[in-house]
GROMACS .gro file of C-alpha atoms in nm:
model
  294
    1MET     CA    1   3.084  -3.147  -4.733
    2LEU     CA    2   3.241  -2.913  -4.998
    3ASP     CA    3   3.004  -2.711  -5.239
    4ARG     CA    4   3.132  -2.633  -5.583
    5ASN     CA    5   3.238  -2.271  -5.506
    6VAL     CA    6   3.524  -2.427  -5.318
    7GLU     CA    7   3.791  -2.443  -5.576
    8SER     CA    8   3.988  -2.729  -5.667
    9GLU     CA    9   4.403  -2.768  -5.616
   10ASN     CA   10   4.508  -2.697  -5.994
   11ASN     CA   11   4.901  -2.695  -6.035
   12VAL     CA   12   5.105  -2.719  -6.360
   13TYR     CA   13   5.469  -2.731  -6.379
   14VAL     CA   14   5.683  -2.694  -6.704
   15SER     CA   15   6.042  -2.648  -6.760
   16GLY     CA   16   6.242  -2.683  -7.076
   17VAL     CA   17   6.381  -2.494  -7.369
   18LEU     CA   18   6.175  -2.181  -7.491
   19LYS     CA   19   6.076  -2.283  -7.876
   20GLU     CA   20   5.864  -1.976  -8.005
   21LEU     CA   21   5.686  -1.697  -7.797
   22ASP     CA   22   5.393  -1.549  -7.954
   23ILE     CA   23   5.286  -1.234  -7.792
   24LYS     CA   24   5.003  -0.992  -7.942
   25GLU     CA   25   4.869  -0.664  -7.823
   26GLY     CA   26   4.490  -0.556  -7.924
   27VAL     CA   27   4.181  -0.310  -7.829
   28THR     CA   28   3.859  -0.415  -7.747
   29ASN     CA   29   3.544  -0.253  -7.893
   30ASP     CA   30   3.519  -0.017  -7.620
   31GLY     CA   31   3.910   0.093  -7.639
   32ARG     CA   32   4.041  -0.127  -7.351
   33SER     CA   33   4.402  -0.274  -7.449
   34TRP     CA   34   4.494  -0.598  -7.378
   35VAL     CA   35   4.787  -0.879  -7.421
   36ASN     CA   36   4.774  -1.225  -7.488
   37GLY     CA   37   5.057  -1.468  -7.584
   38THR     CA   38   5.142  -1.827  -7.588
   39ALA     CA   39   5.477  -1.982  -7.511
   40TYR     CA   40   5.576  -2.330  -7.642
   41ILE     CA   41   5.814  -2.481  -7.410
   42GLN     CA   42   5.989  -2.807  -7.536
   43VAL     CA   43   6.015  -3.060  -7.291
   44ASP     CA   44   6.190  -3.406  -7.349
   45GLN     CA   45   6.037  -3.656  -7.083
   46ASP     CA   46   5.980  -4.025  -6.986
   47ILE     CA   47   5.637  -4.083  -7.026
   48ASN     CA   48   5.545  -4.478  -6.915
   49GLY     CA   49   5.869  -4.594  -7.008
   50GLU     CA   50   5.905  -4.384  -7.321
   51ILE     CA   51   6.098  -4.079  -7.369
   52THR     CA   52   5.890  -3.840  -7.580
   53GLU     CA   53   5.936  -3.555  -7.681
   54ASN     CA   54   5.695  -3.237  -7.604
   55VAL     CA   55   5.605  -2.918  -7.683
   56VAL     CA   56   5.366  -2.787  -7.419
   57PRO     CA   57   5.213  -2.429  -7.513
   58ILE     CA   58   5.140  -2.202  -7.247
   59LYS     CA   59   4.882  -1.941  -7.292
   60MET     CA   60   4.888  -1.566  -7.143
   61PHE     CA   61   4.645  -1.312  -7.119
   62SER     CA   62   4.595  -0.980  -6.933
   63MET     CA   63   4.401  -0.644  -6.973
   64GLN     CA   64   4.598  -0.337  -6.937
   65LYS     CA   65   4.416  -0.190  -6.653
   66LYS     CA   66   4.238  -0.299  -6.317
   67LYS     CA   67   3.876  -0.236  -6.273
   68ASP     CA   68   4.049   0.060  -6.030
   69GLY     CA   69   4.189   0.206  -6.341
   70SER     CA   70   4.528   0.108  -6.195
   71ILE     CA   71   4.787  -0.097  -6.440
   72ASN     CA   72   4.764  -0.445  -6.442
   73PRO     CA   73   5.139  -0.573  -6.326
   74ASN     CA   74   5.021  -0.875  -6.533
   75TYR     CA   75   4.973  -0.675  -6.871
   76THR     CA   76   5.365  -0.547  -6.826
   77ARG     CA   77   5.486  -0.866  -6.737
   78ILE     CA   78   5.369  -1.057  -7.033
   79LEU     CA   79   5.495  -0.778  -7.247
   80GLY     CA   80   5.832  -0.781  -7.086
   81TYR     CA   81   5.887  -1.140  -7.244
   82ARG     CA   82   5.964  -1.026  -7.559
   83ASP     CA   83   6.289  -0.858  -7.404
   84SER     CA   84   6.349  -1.134  -7.103
   85PHE     CA   85   6.379  -1.432  -7.317
   86VAL     CA   86   6.501  -1.591  -7.644
   87SER     CA   87   6.305  -1.834  -7.807
   88ALA     CA   88   6.485  -2.117  -8.042
   89ALA     CA   89   6.291  -2.016  -8.334
   90ILE     CA   90   6.506  -1.644  -8.329
   91ALA     CA   91   6.813  -1.764  -8.152
   92ASP     CA   92   7.158  -1.775  -8.367
   93GLU     CA   93   7.533  -1.882  -8.271
   94ASN     CA   94   7.571  -1.628  -8.043
   95THR     CA   95   7.287  -1.652  -7.841
   96ALA     CA   96   7.124  -1.969  -7.715
   97PRO     CA   97   6.738  -2.015  -7.672
   98SER     CA   98   6.631  -1.943  -7.321
   99ASN     CA   99   6.568  -2.220  -7.044
  100ILE     CA  100   6.241  -2.125  -6.850
  101THR     CA  101   6.012  -2.264  -6.573
  102VAL     CA  102   5.647  -2.218  -6.518
  103SER     CA  103   5.567  -2.321  -6.163
  104LEU     CA  104   5.244  -2.129  -6.144
  105GLY     CA  105   5.033  -2.297  -6.443
  106LYS     CA  106   4.676  -2.429  -6.382
  107ILE     CA  107   4.479  -2.682  -6.650
  108ASP     CA  108   4.124  -2.573  -6.789
  109GLU     CA  109   3.898  -2.701  -7.013
  110ASN     CA  110   3.867  -2.589  -7.370
  111ILE     CA  111   3.525  -2.691  -7.530
  112TYR     CA  112   3.421  -2.592  -7.881
  113ILE     CA  113   3.199  -2.740  -8.136
  114ASP     CA  114   3.316  -2.857  -8.453
  115ARG     CA  115   3.240  -2.813  -8.830
  116ASN     CA  116   2.994  -3.098  -8.767
  117GLY     CA  117   2.817  -2.970  -8.493
  118LYS     CA  118   2.977  -3.184  -8.281
  119GLU     CA  119   3.089  -3.113  -7.922
  120ARG     CA  120   3.477  -3.103  -7.855
  121SER     CA  121   3.681  -3.110  -7.540
  122THR     CA  122   4.047  -3.069  -7.458
  123PHE     CA  123   4.258  -2.889  -7.230
  124GLN     CA  124   4.440  -2.576  -7.199
  125ILE     CA  125   4.741  -2.474  -6.996
  126SER     CA  126   4.762  -2.083  -6.907
  127SER     CA  127   5.016  -1.891  -6.673
  128ASN     CA  128   5.101  -1.529  -6.664
  129PHE     CA  129   5.424  -1.632  -6.483
  130LEU     CA  130   5.748  -1.714  -6.705
  131ASN     CA  131   6.066  -1.754  -6.518
  132ASN     CA  132   6.422  -1.845  -6.625
  133LYS     CA  133   6.505  -2.195  -6.510
  134ARG     CA  134   6.701  -2.244  -6.178
  135PRO     CA  135   6.990  -2.533  -6.138
  136LYS     CA  136   6.720  -2.687  -5.931
  137ASP     CA  137   6.438  -2.705  -6.192
  138ASP     CA  138   6.405  -3.059  -6.337
  139GLU     CA  139   6.291  -3.062  -6.695
  140GLY     CA  140   5.945  -3.200  -6.713
  141ALA     CA  141   5.574  -3.114  -6.763
  142THR     CA  142   5.364  -3.231  -6.501
  143PHE     CA  143   5.013  -3.146  -6.294
  144ASP     CA  144   4.884  -3.221  -5.968
  145ILE     CA  145   4.507  -3.182  -5.940
  146THR     CA  146   4.223  -3.239  -5.684
  147GLY     CA  147   3.868  -3.274  -5.810
  148VAL     CA  148   3.579  -3.530  -5.868
  149PHE     CA  149   3.642  -3.885  -6.052
  150LEU     CA  150   3.362  -3.878  -6.255
  151CYS     CA  151   3.318  -4.195  -6.448
  152SER     CA  152   3.593  -4.413  -6.655
  153ASN     CA  153   3.577  -4.640  -6.926
  154GLU     CA  154   3.824  -4.875  -7.104
  155GLU     CA  155   3.992  -4.691  -7.392
  156VAL     CA  156   3.908  -4.866  -7.742
  157ASP     CA  157   4.057  -4.804  -8.086
  158LYS     CA  158   3.862  -4.724  -8.433
  159GLU     CA  159   3.808  -5.121  -8.455
  160GLU     CA  160   3.663  -5.126  -8.117
  161ASN     CA  161   3.972  -5.325  -7.970
  162PRO     CA  162   4.066  -5.256  -7.643
  163THR     CA  163   4.399  -5.059  -7.590
  164GLY     CA  164   4.499  -5.163  -7.244
  165ARG     CA  165   4.437  -4.781  -7.127
  166LEU     CA  166   4.170  -4.621  -6.927
  167VAL     CA  167   3.966  -4.315  -6.995
  168ILE     CA  168   3.867  -4.112  -6.683
  169LYS     CA  169   3.623  -3.768  -6.652
  170PHE     CA  170   3.775  -3.603  -6.405
  171GLY     CA  171   3.585  -3.274  -6.263
  172VAL     CA  172   3.807  -2.954  -6.173
  173LEU     CA  173   3.614  -2.695  -5.987
  174SER     CA  174   3.752  -2.314  -6.036
  175TYR     CA  175   3.651  -1.995  -5.948
  176GLY     CA  176   3.266  -1.929  -5.927
  177GLY     CA  177   3.164  -2.274  -5.895
  178LYS     CA  178   3.258  -2.370  -6.283
  179ILE     CA  179   3.353  -2.741  -6.329
  180ASN     CA  180   3.622  -2.785  -6.598
  181VAL     CA  181   3.588  -3.158  -6.726
  182LEU     CA  182   3.878  -3.336  -6.832
  183THR     CA  183   3.996  -3.632  -6.999
  184LEU     CA  184   4.291  -3.825  -6.819
  185TYR     CA  185   4.423  -4.182  -6.927
  186ALA     CA  186   4.567  -4.434  -6.697
  187GLU     CA  187   4.728  -4.736  -6.749
  188GLY     CA  188   4.956  -5.024  -6.611
  189ASN     CA  189   4.934  -5.001  -6.252
  190ALA     CA  190   4.827  -4.653  -6.221
  191LYS     CA  191   4.487  -4.823  -6.404
  192ALA     CA  192   4.460  -5.110  -6.203
  193HIS     CA  193   4.460  -4.899  -5.863
  194ILE     CA  194   4.186  -4.702  -5.989
  195GLU     CA  195   3.983  -4.942  -6.073
  196GLN     CA  196   4.015  -5.129  -5.766
  197ASN     CA  197   4.006  -4.828  -5.486
  198TRP     CA  198   3.818  -4.532  -5.666
  199ASN     CA  199   3.438  -4.510  -5.720
  200ASP     CA  200   3.221  -4.253  -5.927
  201GLY     CA  201   3.173  -3.940  -5.741
  202ASP     CA  202   3.503  -3.973  -5.507
  203THR     CA  203   3.702  -3.661  -5.411
  204VAL     CA  204   4.054  -3.736  -5.530
  205ARG     CA  205   4.405  -3.607  -5.600
  206ILE     CA  206   4.560  -3.693  -5.936
  207VAL     CA  207   4.921  -3.624  -6.047
  208GLY     CA  208   5.056  -3.712  -6.407
  209LYS     CA  209   5.253  -3.607  -6.691
  210ILE     CA  210   5.135  -3.375  -6.967
  211LYS     CA  211   5.200  -3.515  -7.308
  212CYS     CA  212   5.151  -3.261  -7.626
  213SER     CA  213   5.390  -3.445  -7.906
  214GLN     CA  214   5.371  -3.491  -8.285
  215LYS     CA  215   5.516  -3.813  -8.489
  216THR     CA  216   5.544  -3.825  -8.848
  217GLU     CA  217   5.447  -4.177  -9.040
  218SER     CA  218   5.454  -4.304  -9.345
  219TYR     CA  219   5.183  -4.495  -9.544
  220MET     CA  220   5.063  -4.595  -9.882
  221GLU     CA  221   4.743  -4.462 -10.043
  222GLU     CA  222   4.557  -4.703 -10.272
  223ILE     CA  223   4.436  -4.498 -10.618
  224GLY     CA  224   4.190  -4.647 -10.911
  225PHE     CA  225   4.457  -4.813 -11.108
  226GLY     CA  226   4.838  -4.835 -11.096
  227GLU     CA  227   5.085  -4.839 -10.785
  228PRO     CA  228   4.980  -4.711 -10.475
  229ILE     CA  229   5.132  -4.336 -10.370
  230LYS     CA  230   5.342  -4.311 -10.056
  231ARG     CA  231   5.221  -4.059  -9.840
  232THR     CA  232   5.322  -3.889  -9.499
  233ARG     CA  233   5.057  -3.771  -9.212
  234THR     CA  234   5.157  -3.617  -8.863
  235ILE     CA  235   4.986  -3.800  -8.561
  236SER     CA  236   4.941  -3.540  -8.245
  237SER     CA  237   4.880  -3.659  -7.875
  238TYR     CA  238   4.748  -3.414  -7.654
  239GLU     CA  239   4.697  -3.571  -7.330
  240LEU     CA  240   4.728  -3.557  -6.966
  241ILE     CA  241   4.877  -3.930  -6.839
  242VAL     CA  242   4.791  -4.006  -6.482
  243SER     CA  243   5.112  -4.129  -6.275
  244GLY     CA  244   4.972  -4.113  -5.920
  245GLY     CA  245   4.704  -4.032  -5.670
  246SER     CA  246   4.524  -4.070  -5.373
  247ALA     CA  247   4.495  -4.410  -5.212
  248THR     CA  248   4.105  -4.382  -5.216
  249GLY     CA  249   3.874  -4.117  -5.200
  250PHE     CA  250   3.878  -3.802  -4.946
  251GLN     CA  251   3.690  -3.814  -4.626
  252GLU     CA  252   3.350  -3.682  -4.618
  253TYR     CA  253   3.423  -3.363  -4.480
  254ASN     CA  254   3.692  -3.287  -4.755
  255SER     CA  255   3.495  -3.411  -5.046
  256TYR     CA  256   3.263  -3.214  -5.282
  257ASP     CA  257   2.887  -3.259  -5.237
  258ALA     CA  258   2.709  -3.456  -5.545
  259ASP     CA  259   2.402  -3.216  -5.555
  260SER     CA  260   2.664  -2.919  -5.568
  261ILE     CA  261   2.867  -3.088  -5.850
  262LYS     CA  262   2.551  -3.217  -6.047
  263GLN     CA  263   2.448  -2.825  -6.063
  264ALA     CA  264   2.767  -2.728  -6.178
  265CYS     CA  265   2.768  -2.996  -6.448
  266ASP     CA  266   2.417  -2.891  -6.526
  267GLU     CA  267   2.536  -2.545  -6.613
  268ARG     CA  268   2.849  -2.695  -6.805
  269LEU     CA  269   2.575  -2.878  -7.038
  270GLN     CA  270   2.402  -2.497  -7.090
  271ARG     CA  271   2.721  -2.359  -7.195
  272ILE     CA  272   2.770  -2.614  -7.451
  273ALA     CA  273   2.417  -2.561  -7.563
  274GLU     CA  274   2.511  -2.203  -7.593
  275LEU     CA  275   2.789  -2.259  -7.798
  276ARG     CA  276   2.580  -2.423  -8.040
  277GLU     CA  277   2.353  -2.170  -8.046
  278LYS     CA  278   2.589  -1.894  -8.174
  279PRO     CA  279   2.567  -1.755  -8.513
  280LYS     CA  280   2.787  -1.999  -8.772
  281LYS     CA  281   2.954  -1.805  -9.028
  282THR     CA  282   2.882  -1.915  -9.359
  283THR     CA  283   3.015  -1.971  -9.706
  284PRO     CA  284   2.887  -1.891 -10.038
  285ALA     CA  285   2.783  -2.229 -10.172
  286ARG     CA  286   2.978  -2.395 -10.482
  287ASN     CA  287   2.848  -2.409 -10.815
  288THR     CA  288   2.799  -2.746 -10.906
  289ILE     CA  289   2.716  -2.682 -11.262
  290SER     CA  290   3.028  -2.611 -11.435
  291ASP     CA  291   3.032  -2.483 -11.809
  292PHE     CA  292   3.367  -2.485 -11.908
  293GLY     CA  293   3.274  -2.384 -12.278
  294PHE     CA  294   3.305  -2.739 -12.430
   0.00000   0.00000   0.00000
């Protein structure tokens, strides 16, 4: 069996129009230079029978120098994207926005603690390799990953009504035996297959589509008296949608050992506990007694 130090397959493909490109440089407290950035790629694709407009963020980062003191080629490459590509945000009538492809991306878990002290987990896509889109590159945003099927549950809405989707917790192993617990969604045939053929703890392969979309909807807000006020709100969907995968769990020789995965999950819980213990920024308390001079 495999232990947690064997990295999972983790492949992301994104191809579309460069909507925005944000690249920043900085220096660490001990004087080392770094560069990071985000490329926002607009992708229109069919997700479960519905054409969805997506804007997929791709994170980039590199230190200027390697441990041996030589220049890191990723650093030079990321800085060069400023001159290599034109985003839709700065394009004009004489210059069209760049069509780019990311074929060496990966998905990682992004955990944070919100203002109420509650653990939140989402995903982040990273790659230091942006290329001009080739004629053979199909527009799309997809992933192909292997890992451990940890558990699944029926999705319910705010009123506790079933939505028809399956919520999956999936463990992807990365460098150093770290586990990334991703949340994925399956419906229709994909949901039926998973429920019938996969078991908790199975090592499986999952392919799917990345959904990073926003839509605006109107609603009426009731007030104390008088006519309700018409408001608008933006609803964001940031999801990994399962479209296919392995028939059943992998054979034992190619599967992750349960005890090793348990160790990785325990370490993840410890990282979350450490996040909770980090000093929180405080803001001055608001004065609840008002003296307006009347």
